[in-house]
Structure formats: C-alpha cells, structure tokens
Coordinates of C-alpha atoms in Angstrom, one line a residue:
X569 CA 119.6 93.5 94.8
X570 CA 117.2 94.2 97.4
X571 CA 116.3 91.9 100.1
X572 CA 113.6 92.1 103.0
X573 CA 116.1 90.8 106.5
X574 CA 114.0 87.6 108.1
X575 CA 115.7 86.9 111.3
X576 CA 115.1 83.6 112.7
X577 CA 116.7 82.9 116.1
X578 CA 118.7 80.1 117.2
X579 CA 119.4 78.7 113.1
X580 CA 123.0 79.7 112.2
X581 CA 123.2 82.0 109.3
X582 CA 125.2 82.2 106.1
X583 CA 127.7 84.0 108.4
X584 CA 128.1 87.2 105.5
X585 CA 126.7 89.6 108.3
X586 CA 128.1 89.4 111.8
X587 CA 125.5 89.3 114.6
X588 CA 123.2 87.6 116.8
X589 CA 119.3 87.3 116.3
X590 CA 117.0 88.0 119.6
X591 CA 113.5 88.5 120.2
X592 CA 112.6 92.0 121.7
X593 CA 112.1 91.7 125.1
X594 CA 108.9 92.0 126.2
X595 CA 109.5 92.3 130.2
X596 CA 110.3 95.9 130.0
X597 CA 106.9 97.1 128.9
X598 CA 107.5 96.6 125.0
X599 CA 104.8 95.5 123.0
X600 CA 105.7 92.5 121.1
X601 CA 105.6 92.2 117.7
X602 CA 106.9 95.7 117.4
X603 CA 104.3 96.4 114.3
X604 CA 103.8 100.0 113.5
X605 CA 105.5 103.3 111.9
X606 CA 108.8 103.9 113.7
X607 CA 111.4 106.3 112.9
X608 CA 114.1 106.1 110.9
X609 CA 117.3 107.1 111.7
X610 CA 120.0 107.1 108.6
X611 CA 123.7 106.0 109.5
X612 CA 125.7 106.8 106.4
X613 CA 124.5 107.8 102.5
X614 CA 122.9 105.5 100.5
X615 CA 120.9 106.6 97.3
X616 CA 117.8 104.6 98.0
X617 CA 117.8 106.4 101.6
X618 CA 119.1 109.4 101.0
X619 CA 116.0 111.4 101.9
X620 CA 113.9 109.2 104.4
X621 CA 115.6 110.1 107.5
X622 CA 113.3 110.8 110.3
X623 CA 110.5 109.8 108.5
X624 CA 108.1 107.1 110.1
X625 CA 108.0 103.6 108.2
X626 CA 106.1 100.6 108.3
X627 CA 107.8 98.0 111.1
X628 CA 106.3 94.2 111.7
X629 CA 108.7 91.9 113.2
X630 CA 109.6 90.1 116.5
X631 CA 113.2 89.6 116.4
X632 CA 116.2 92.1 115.5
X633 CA 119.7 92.4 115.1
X634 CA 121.4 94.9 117.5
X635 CA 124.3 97.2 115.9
X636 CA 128.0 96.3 116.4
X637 CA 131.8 97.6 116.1
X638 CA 131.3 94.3 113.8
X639 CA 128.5 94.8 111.3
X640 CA 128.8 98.5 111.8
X641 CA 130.4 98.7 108.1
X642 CA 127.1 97.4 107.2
X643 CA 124.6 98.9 108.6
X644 CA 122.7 102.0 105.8
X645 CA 120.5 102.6 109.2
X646 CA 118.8 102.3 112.6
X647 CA 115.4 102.0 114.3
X648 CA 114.6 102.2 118.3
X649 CA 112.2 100.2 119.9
X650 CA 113.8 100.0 123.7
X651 CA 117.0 99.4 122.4
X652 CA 118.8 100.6 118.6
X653 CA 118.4 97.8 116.4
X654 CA 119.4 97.4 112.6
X655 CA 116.5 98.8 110.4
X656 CA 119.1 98.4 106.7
X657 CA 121.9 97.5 105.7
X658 CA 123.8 98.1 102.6
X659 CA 127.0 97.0 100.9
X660 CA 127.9 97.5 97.1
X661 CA 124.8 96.9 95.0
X662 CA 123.0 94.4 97.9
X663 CA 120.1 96.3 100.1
X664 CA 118.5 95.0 102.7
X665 CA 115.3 95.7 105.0
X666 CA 114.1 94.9 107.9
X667 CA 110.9 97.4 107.3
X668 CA 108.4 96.8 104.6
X669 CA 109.0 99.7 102.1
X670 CA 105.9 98.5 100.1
X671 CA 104.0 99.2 103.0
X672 CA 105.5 102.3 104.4
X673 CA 103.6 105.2 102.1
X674 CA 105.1 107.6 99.8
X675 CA 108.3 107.0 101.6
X676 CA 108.7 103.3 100.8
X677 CA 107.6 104.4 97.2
X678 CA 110.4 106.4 97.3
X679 CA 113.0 103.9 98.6
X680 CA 111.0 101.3 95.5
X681 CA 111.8 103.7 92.9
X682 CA 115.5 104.4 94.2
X683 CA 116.1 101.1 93.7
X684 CA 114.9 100.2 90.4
X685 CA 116.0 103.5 88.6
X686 CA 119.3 105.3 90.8
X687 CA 119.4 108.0 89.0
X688 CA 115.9 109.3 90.0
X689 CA 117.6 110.7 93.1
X690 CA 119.5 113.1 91.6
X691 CA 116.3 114.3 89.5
X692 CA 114.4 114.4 93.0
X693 CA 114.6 117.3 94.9
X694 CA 115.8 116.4 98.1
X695 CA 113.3 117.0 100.9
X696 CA 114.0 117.9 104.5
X697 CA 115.2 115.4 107.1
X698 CA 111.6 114.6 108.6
X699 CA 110.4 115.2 112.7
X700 CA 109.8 111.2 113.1
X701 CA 111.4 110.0 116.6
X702 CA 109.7 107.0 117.5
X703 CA 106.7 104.5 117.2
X704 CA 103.9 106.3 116.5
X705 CA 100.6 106.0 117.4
X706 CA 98.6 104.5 114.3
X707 CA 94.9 105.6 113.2
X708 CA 92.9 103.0 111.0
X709 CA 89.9 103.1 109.1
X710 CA 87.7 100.5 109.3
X711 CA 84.9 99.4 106.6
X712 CA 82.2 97.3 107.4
X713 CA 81.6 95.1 104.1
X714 CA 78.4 93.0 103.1
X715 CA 76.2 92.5 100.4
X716 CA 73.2 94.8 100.1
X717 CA 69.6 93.7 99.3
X718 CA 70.7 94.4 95.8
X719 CA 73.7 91.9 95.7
X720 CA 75.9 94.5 95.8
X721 CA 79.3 94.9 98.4
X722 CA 78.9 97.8 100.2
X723 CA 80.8 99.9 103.1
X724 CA 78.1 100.0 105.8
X725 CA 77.9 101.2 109.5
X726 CA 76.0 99.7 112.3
X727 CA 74.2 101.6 115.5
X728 CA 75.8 98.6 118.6
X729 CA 76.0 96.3 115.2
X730 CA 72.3 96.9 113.7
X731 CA 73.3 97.7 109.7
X732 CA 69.9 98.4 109.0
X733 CA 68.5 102.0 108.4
X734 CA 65.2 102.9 110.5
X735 CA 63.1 103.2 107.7
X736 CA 60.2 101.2 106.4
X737 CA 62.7 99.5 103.6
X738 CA 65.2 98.5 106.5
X739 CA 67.8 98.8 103.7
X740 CA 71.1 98.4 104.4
X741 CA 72.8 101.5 105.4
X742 CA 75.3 102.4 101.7
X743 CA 77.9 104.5 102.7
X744 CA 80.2 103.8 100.1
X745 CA 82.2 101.5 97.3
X746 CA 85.1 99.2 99.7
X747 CA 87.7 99.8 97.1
X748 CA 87.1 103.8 96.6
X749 CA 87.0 104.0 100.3
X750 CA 89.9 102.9 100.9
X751 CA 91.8 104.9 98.2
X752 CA 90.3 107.5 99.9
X753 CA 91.4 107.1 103.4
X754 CA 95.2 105.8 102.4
X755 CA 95.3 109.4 100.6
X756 CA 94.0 110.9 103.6
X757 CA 96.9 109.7 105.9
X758 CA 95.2 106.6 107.3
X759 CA 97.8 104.4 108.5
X760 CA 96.1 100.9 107.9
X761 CA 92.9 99.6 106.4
X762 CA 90.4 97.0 108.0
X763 CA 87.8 95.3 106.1
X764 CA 85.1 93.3 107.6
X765 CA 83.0 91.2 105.7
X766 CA 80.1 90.7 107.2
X767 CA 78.2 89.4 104.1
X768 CA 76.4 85.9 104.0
X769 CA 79.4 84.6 102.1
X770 CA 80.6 83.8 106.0
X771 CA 79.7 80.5 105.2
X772 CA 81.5 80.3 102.3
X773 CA 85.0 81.7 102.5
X774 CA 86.5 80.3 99.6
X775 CA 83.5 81.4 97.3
X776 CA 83.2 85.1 98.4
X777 CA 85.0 86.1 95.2
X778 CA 84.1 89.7 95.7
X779 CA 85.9 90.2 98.9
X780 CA 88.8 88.3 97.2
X781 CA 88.6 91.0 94.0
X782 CA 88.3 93.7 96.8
X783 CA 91.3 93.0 98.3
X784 CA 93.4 92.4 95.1
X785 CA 92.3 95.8 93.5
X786 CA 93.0 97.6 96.9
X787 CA 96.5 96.3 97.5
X788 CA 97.4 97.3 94.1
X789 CA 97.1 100.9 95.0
X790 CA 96.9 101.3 99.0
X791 CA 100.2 101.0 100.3
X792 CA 99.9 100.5 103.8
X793 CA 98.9 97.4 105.9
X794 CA 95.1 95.6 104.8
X795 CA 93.5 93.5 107.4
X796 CA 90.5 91.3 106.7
X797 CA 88.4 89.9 109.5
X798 CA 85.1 87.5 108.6
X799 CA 84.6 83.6 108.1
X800 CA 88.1 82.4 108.5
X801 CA 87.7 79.4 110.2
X802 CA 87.5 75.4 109.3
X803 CA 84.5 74.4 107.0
X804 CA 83.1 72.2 104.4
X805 CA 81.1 72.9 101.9
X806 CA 78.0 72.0 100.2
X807 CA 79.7 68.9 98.7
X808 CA 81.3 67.6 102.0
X809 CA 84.9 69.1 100.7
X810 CA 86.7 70.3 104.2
X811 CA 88.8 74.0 104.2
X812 CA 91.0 74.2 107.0
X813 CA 91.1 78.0 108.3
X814 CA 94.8 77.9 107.2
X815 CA 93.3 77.4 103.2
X816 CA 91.0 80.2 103.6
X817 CA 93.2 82.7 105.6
X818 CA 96.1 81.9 102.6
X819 CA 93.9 82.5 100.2
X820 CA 93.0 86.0 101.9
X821 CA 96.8 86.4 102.3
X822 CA 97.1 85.9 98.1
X823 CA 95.1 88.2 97.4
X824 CA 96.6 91.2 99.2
X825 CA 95.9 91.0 102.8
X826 CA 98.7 91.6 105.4
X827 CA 96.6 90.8 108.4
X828 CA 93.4 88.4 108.9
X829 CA 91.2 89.0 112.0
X830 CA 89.6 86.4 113.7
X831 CA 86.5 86.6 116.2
X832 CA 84.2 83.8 117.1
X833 CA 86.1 81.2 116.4
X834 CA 88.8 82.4 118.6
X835 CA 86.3 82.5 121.7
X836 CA 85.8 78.7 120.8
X837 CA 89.8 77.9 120.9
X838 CA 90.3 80.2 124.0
X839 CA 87.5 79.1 126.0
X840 CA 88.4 75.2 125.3
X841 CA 92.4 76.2 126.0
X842 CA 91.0 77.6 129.3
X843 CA 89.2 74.1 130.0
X844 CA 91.6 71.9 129.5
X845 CA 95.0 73.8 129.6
X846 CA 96.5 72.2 126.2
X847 CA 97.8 74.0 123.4
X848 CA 96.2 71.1 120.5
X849 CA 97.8 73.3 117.9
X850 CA 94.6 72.4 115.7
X851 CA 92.7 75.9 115.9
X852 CA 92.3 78.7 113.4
X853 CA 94.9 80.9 115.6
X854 CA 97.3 77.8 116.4
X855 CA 97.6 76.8 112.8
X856 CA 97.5 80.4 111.1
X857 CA 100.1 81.9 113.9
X858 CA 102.4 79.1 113.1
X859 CA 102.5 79.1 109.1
X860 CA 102.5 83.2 108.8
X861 CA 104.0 84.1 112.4
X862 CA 101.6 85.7 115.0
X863 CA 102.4 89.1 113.7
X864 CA 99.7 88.4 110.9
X865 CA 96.8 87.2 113.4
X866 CA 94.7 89.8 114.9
X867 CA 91.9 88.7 117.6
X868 CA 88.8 90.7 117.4
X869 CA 86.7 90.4 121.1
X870 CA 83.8 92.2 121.1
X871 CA 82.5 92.6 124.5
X872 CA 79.1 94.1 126.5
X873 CA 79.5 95.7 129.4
X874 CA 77.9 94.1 132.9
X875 CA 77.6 95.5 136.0
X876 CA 77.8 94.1 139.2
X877 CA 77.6 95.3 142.8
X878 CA 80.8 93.4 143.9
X879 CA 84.0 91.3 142.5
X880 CA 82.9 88.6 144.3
X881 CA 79.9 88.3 142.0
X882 CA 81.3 86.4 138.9
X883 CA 84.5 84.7 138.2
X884 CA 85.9 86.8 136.0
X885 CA 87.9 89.6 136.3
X886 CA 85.7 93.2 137.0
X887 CA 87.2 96.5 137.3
X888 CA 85.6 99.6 139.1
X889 CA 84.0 101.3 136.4
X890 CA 84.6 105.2 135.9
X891 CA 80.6 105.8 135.6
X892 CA 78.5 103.7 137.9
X893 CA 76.1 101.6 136.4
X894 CA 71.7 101.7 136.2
X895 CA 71.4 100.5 139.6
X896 CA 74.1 102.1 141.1
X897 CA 76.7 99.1 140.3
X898 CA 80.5 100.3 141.0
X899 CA 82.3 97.1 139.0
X900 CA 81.5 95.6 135.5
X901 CA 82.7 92.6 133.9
X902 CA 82.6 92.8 129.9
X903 CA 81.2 89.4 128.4
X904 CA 82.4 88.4 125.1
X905 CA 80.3 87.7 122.4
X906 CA 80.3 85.6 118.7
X907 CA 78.3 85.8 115.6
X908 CA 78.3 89.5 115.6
X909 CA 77.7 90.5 119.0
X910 CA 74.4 88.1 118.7
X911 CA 75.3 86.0 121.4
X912 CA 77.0 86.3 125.0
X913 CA 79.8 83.3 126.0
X914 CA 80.7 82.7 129.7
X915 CA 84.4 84.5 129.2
X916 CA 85.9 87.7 129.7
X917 CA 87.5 90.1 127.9
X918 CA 90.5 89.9 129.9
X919 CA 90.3 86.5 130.2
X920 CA 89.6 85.7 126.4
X921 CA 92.7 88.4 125.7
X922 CA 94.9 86.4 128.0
X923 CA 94.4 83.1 126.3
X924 CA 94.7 84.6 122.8
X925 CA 97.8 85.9 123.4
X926 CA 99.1 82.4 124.5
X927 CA 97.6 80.3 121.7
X928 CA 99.7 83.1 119.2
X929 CA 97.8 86.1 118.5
X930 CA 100.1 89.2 117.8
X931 CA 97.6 91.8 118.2
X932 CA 94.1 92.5 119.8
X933 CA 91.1 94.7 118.4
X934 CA 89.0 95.6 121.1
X935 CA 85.6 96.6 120.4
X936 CA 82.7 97.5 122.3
X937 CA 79.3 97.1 121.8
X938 CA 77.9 99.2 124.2
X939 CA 79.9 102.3 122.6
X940 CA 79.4 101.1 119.1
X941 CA 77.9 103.9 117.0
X942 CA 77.7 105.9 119.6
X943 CA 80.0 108.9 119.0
X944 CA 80.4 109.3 123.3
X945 CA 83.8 107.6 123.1
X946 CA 86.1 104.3 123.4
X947 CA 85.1 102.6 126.9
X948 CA 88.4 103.7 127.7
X949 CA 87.6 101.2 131.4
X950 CA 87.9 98.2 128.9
X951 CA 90.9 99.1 127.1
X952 CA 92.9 100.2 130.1
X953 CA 92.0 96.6 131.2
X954 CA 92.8 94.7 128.4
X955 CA 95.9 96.7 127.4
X956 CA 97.4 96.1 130.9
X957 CA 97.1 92.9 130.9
X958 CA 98.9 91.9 127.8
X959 CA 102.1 92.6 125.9
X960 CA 100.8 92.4 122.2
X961 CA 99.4 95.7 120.8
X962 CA 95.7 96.7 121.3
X963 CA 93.7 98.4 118.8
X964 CA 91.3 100.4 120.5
X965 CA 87.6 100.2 118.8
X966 CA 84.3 101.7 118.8
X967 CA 82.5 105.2 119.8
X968 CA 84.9 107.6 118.7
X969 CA 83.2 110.5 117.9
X970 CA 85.2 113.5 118.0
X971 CA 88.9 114.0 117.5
X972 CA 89.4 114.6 121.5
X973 CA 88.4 111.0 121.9
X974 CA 91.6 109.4 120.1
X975 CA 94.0 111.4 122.5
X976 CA 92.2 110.6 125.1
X977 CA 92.5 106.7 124.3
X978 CA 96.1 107.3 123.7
X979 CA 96.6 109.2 127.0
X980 CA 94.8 107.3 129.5
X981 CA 95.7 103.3 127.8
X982 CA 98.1 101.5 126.6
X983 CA 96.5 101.0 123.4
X984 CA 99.0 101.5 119.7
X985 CA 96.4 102.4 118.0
X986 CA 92.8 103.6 117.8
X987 CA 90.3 102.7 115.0
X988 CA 87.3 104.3 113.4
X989 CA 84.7 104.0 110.6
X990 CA 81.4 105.9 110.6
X991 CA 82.8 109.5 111.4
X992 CA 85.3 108.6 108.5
X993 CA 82.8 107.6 106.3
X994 CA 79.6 110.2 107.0
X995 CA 83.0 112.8 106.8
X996 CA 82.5 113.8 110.4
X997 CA 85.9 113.6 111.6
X998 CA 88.6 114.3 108.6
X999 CA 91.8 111.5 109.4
X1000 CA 94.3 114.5 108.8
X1001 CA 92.1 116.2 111.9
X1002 CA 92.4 113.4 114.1
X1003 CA 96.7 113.6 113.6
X1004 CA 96.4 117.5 113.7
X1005 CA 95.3 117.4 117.0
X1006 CA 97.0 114.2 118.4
X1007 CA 100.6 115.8 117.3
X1008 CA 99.3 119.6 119.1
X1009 CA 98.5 117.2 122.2
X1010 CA 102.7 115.9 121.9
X1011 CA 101.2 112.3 120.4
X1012 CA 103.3 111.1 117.8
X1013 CA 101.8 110.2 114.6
X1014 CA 102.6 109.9 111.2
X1015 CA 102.4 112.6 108.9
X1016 CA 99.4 112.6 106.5
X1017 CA 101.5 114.4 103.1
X1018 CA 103.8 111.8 102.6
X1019 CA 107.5 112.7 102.7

C-alpha cells in the first residue's frame, strides 16, 4: 500500500512509527508552510524510489517528523528545509509520503507507476541521480479566464487590468483555450498553474460550470499544483439560498484545484480584524484555512503605488522608493484595492499582508497594478516589503518582461516564486528560458525535461 504521511501535532499516534510531530520553525527565517519543489535525497533502495534521487518534488506541509536512531529502519528517504526531516518511509509492501507524488511531474509519475506495476523498474532504464539540492525557486503561469462577447472562456491579458483590445470592437483580448494553455505550460516546465476567473459568473460561484469543467479536465492531465482565484466568498442566490465561501471553495477543491485565491473579500476580513482585533472565525479565510489547512489559501492584494513626501504623511507603512516619484516624492505607500483594482481601500499592503497571515493565509500573491502589463519589471520596492514582513511564501506578480526580471526578483526579495502570464502567452518569454537563465545566475529551479 501507499499512503500520503499527515502529521498532526499534539494527537498521539498509532505508535507503529517512532517519533514526534513538530511544526517547522518559523523564527529562523523559514517560510512556513514549506510548499514548493525540494530535493530529494534517497536513504536506502526502494523500487518505487530507485531513480528519483536528487530530483526536485512537490512539498506542501507545516509539520514533519525529524529522523532518528529509532525510525531510522524506516525511513526510504529525506528532505531539508532548515533541518533533515522524513520525506518516505517504507517497510515491506507499506509506502509512505510526505510529498505529493501526483503533483511532483514526471518524477511522481514515475514513483505512481512503480507502485502499481514493480516490475516496470527493471524495464526502465535507470536515469542519473539528478543535481536537485534544495527548495527551489518556482515559476507559475497564470491565465486570466472570462467569458468573451461570444459566451465563450477564454485566456485573456489585461494592460494595469483593462482586458479590452484598443480597437473600435473593444473585444476582449483571446489569447488562448484555458485547458490547452495549460497543457502547454505544464509541458513547458511550469511549476504551477493559476487560473483567474474573472468572468461575470463572480456572482455566481456555484453556477460557473465552465470554470468547474476547466478545472476537472486540466487536473486530469497537468500534474503539478492548480490554483483558482475569483468569487469565492459567501452569497445567495437568486432564490434567497445562502453558499458559505467554504461550499464554493470545496466545490472548486472537487473539481481539481489544489489552491483557491482569495482577493476582495480578504481586504473586508483584514480590514474589520484590524478594527476590532477579534478573530470571529466566520470569514472566507477563517473558515477555508481551518477545514483545508492554510496551506490551501492563497491571498491575492493588488496594490497602486502612492507617493508621498514624508512617512509622517499617512498611517501606513511607506518605504523609500528606489525611483522617486512625479513630484519628486522619496516614500510611497501601496493602497490595496477590490473588485479588480476598480476601487482603492484605506489599507496597506503591508498592513493587509500582516493581518492575512494571522487570520490563516499560507501564502501571498502580490500584484501590482502600476507594473501590470507593463513588461518594465516586478515593483521589486513592494515585494521586498511585503516579503520582509511575513513568514508565509510570496508570489511575486506583475510586469515581468524579460527573463532578467525573474532573477532579479529572486535576488533582491524574499519572494519563492515569481509569476507571469502575457509574455507566456504572446510566446515572448519561453518558461524553459526563464529556468535557463535563473540556473546560469546559481538560482535553483526545477528542471523543465522531467527526470
């Protein structure tokens, strides 16, 4: 049999594997959840294993088991993340994981097949032991989803969120099918897949059967982690029937999504958390993060940029910005926005990020509107900002427009990963250039062919 290891701390166990549960520690600099491609590192020979070592797979977890003179007997192999921990074990016929093989690529494929058929390892040749050492940095492909004027989903791409094209039609701008897209990118090396639906069916979660269908035919052959972001919050529909944001995000979840994103509605939770100081445990975050763990939330803020001629000039929290401003301005704050950048809140980005993290978001996507479309790239002031001031991952969003852009996001921020859409789908910027040149810049990525 093969099993996926949940660790759950402070519950005592069946007591068949000796060890102790703990969450990584975060106070070292770790980000926490450790989600991402890490290296693995093979302890002892095990057919479904037997060629993986030092190849990158597919991690999502808070908590680990650390190895032991005691469970060493078990243990098939090992992962870093600050300290060793257990990545498999395996004893007789029973396999266990604390990676998600159907996530990890052709190398959890691999692992899949091992397991159902044995004796396909001996008709495999056996590759070479792979260069994988540690997390790695993780490039995503993004596709903007909505209906067109036709009725039809499409990928789109917006110029600071306009979808429109500057012609007399003002069609919405087709670059693509969602479900080719994607097939596309996971070929190509991309390491996750984001959808945002940005269609009218916002108002109607539960009845956007198209996204749903999206999702379902994606997951059946993308194998790496889908996020959807769009709509997922509490509603009732046209017959007075309430959803809460836990329905619609399972429902999402169902139908092959690993992640949901949330945006406005998160502003909402934060800004009221900020006011009043209490946790109600009633908001889209609170109730999602609790059923699914915050691993599976991820908190989209989209900020603009506004500069000021002092700190002392607004509440929140500035930073001096690398570029001065119109008038001069040496600080900027960066307003956060809902309902697609169309209107400004009285929060921050750091402020907002700081709140999310508390009510149980597991991971940030920071976009910029100023940047968006832009090709200049990422407002690396912002992410510096928010990625210092947090210890869940930050995905770095918006303006990348050359492949020197996602080192440079990687080399001057904290950020885990770095996302794009428009150069990936116009073909500006090939995903296998983007690793090319982050591994000849000593950036660790995962390789695009596989295993």
């Amino acid at each position: 049999m093969i099993l996926r290891i949940t660790f759950i701390c402070a519950v005592k166990g069946l007591g068949l594997i000796p060890g102790v549960v703990g969450r990584f520690d975060s106070s070292n600099g770790l980000r926490v959840p450790h989600i991402g491609w890490n290296a693995l590192q093979t302890t002892k020979e095990t057919e479904i294993l037997d060629d993986v070592g030092g190849h990158h797979v597919y991690f999502v977890h808070s908590y680990r088991v650390m190895p032991t003179d005691a469970n060493n007997e078990w243990i098939s192999s090992i992962c870093n993340y600050g300290d060793s921990f257990v990545s498999s074990i395996t004893r007789g016929n029973v396999h266990a994981v604390q990676f998600h093989p159907e996530k990890s690529g052709d190398v959890g494929i691999s692992i899949l097949k091992k397991f159902l058929d044995p004796s396909s390892s001996s008709k495999t040749k056996k590759s070479a032991i792979g260069k994988a050492s540690r997390l790695a940095k993780r490039v995503i492909a993004c596709l903007d989803v909505r209906a067109n004027d036709k009725g039809d989903l499409v990928v789109t791409k917006g110029d600071q969120y306009d979808v429109r094209e500057q012609s007399n039609e003002k069609e919405v701008r087709n670059l693509g099918k969602p479900v080719d897209l994607a097939g596309q990118y996971y070929k190509d090396g991309a390491d996750e897949v984001s959808f945002l639906n940005i269609t009218g069916f916002r108002d109607f979660p539960l009845g956007d059967l198209p996204m749903l269908q999206i999702l379902r035919y994606t997951s059946e052959n993308v194998f790496v982690p889908l996020t959807v972001g769009g709509g997922i919050r509490d509603f009732t529909d046209g017959n007075g029937r309430y959803y809460s944001s836990l329905e619609v995000a399972s429902e999402y979840f169902r139908s092959g999504a690993d992640k949901i994103s949330i945006g406005s509605d998160a502003v909402y939770a934060a800004e009221e958390y900020l006011r009043t100081g209490v946790k109600t445990g009633k908001t889209s975050l609170e109730q999602i993060s609790r059923v699914y763990g915050n691993q599976a939330v991820v908190v989209s803020i989209d900020p603009r940029r506004v500069y000021v001629r002092s700190p002392d000039d607004v509440e929140f929290k500035t930073i001096k910005v690398s570029s001065p401003g119109p008038s001069g301005e040496e600080y900027a704050w960066y307003q956060c926005t809902v309902n697609g950048g169309r209107e400004a809140r009285p929060i921050g980005a750091f402020e907002l990020a700081k709140a999310v993290e508390e009510l149980g978001a597991g991971e940030i996507l920071l976009n910029c509107i100023d940047c968006d479309g832009q090709g200049h790239g990422f407002d690396i002031d912002l992410i510096k900002l928010v990625s210092d001031a947090v210890t869940i991952p930050v995905i770095a969003s918006s303006g990348a427009g050359a492949v020197e852009h996602f080192s440079e996001v990687f080399e001057k921020t904290n950020a885990s990963a770095a996302l794009a859409a428009g150069i990936f789908h116009r073909k500006e910027v090939p995903i296998s250039s983007v690793k090319q040149h982050l591994l000849q810049n000593g950036i660790e990525v995962r390789a695009c062919d596989g295993h």
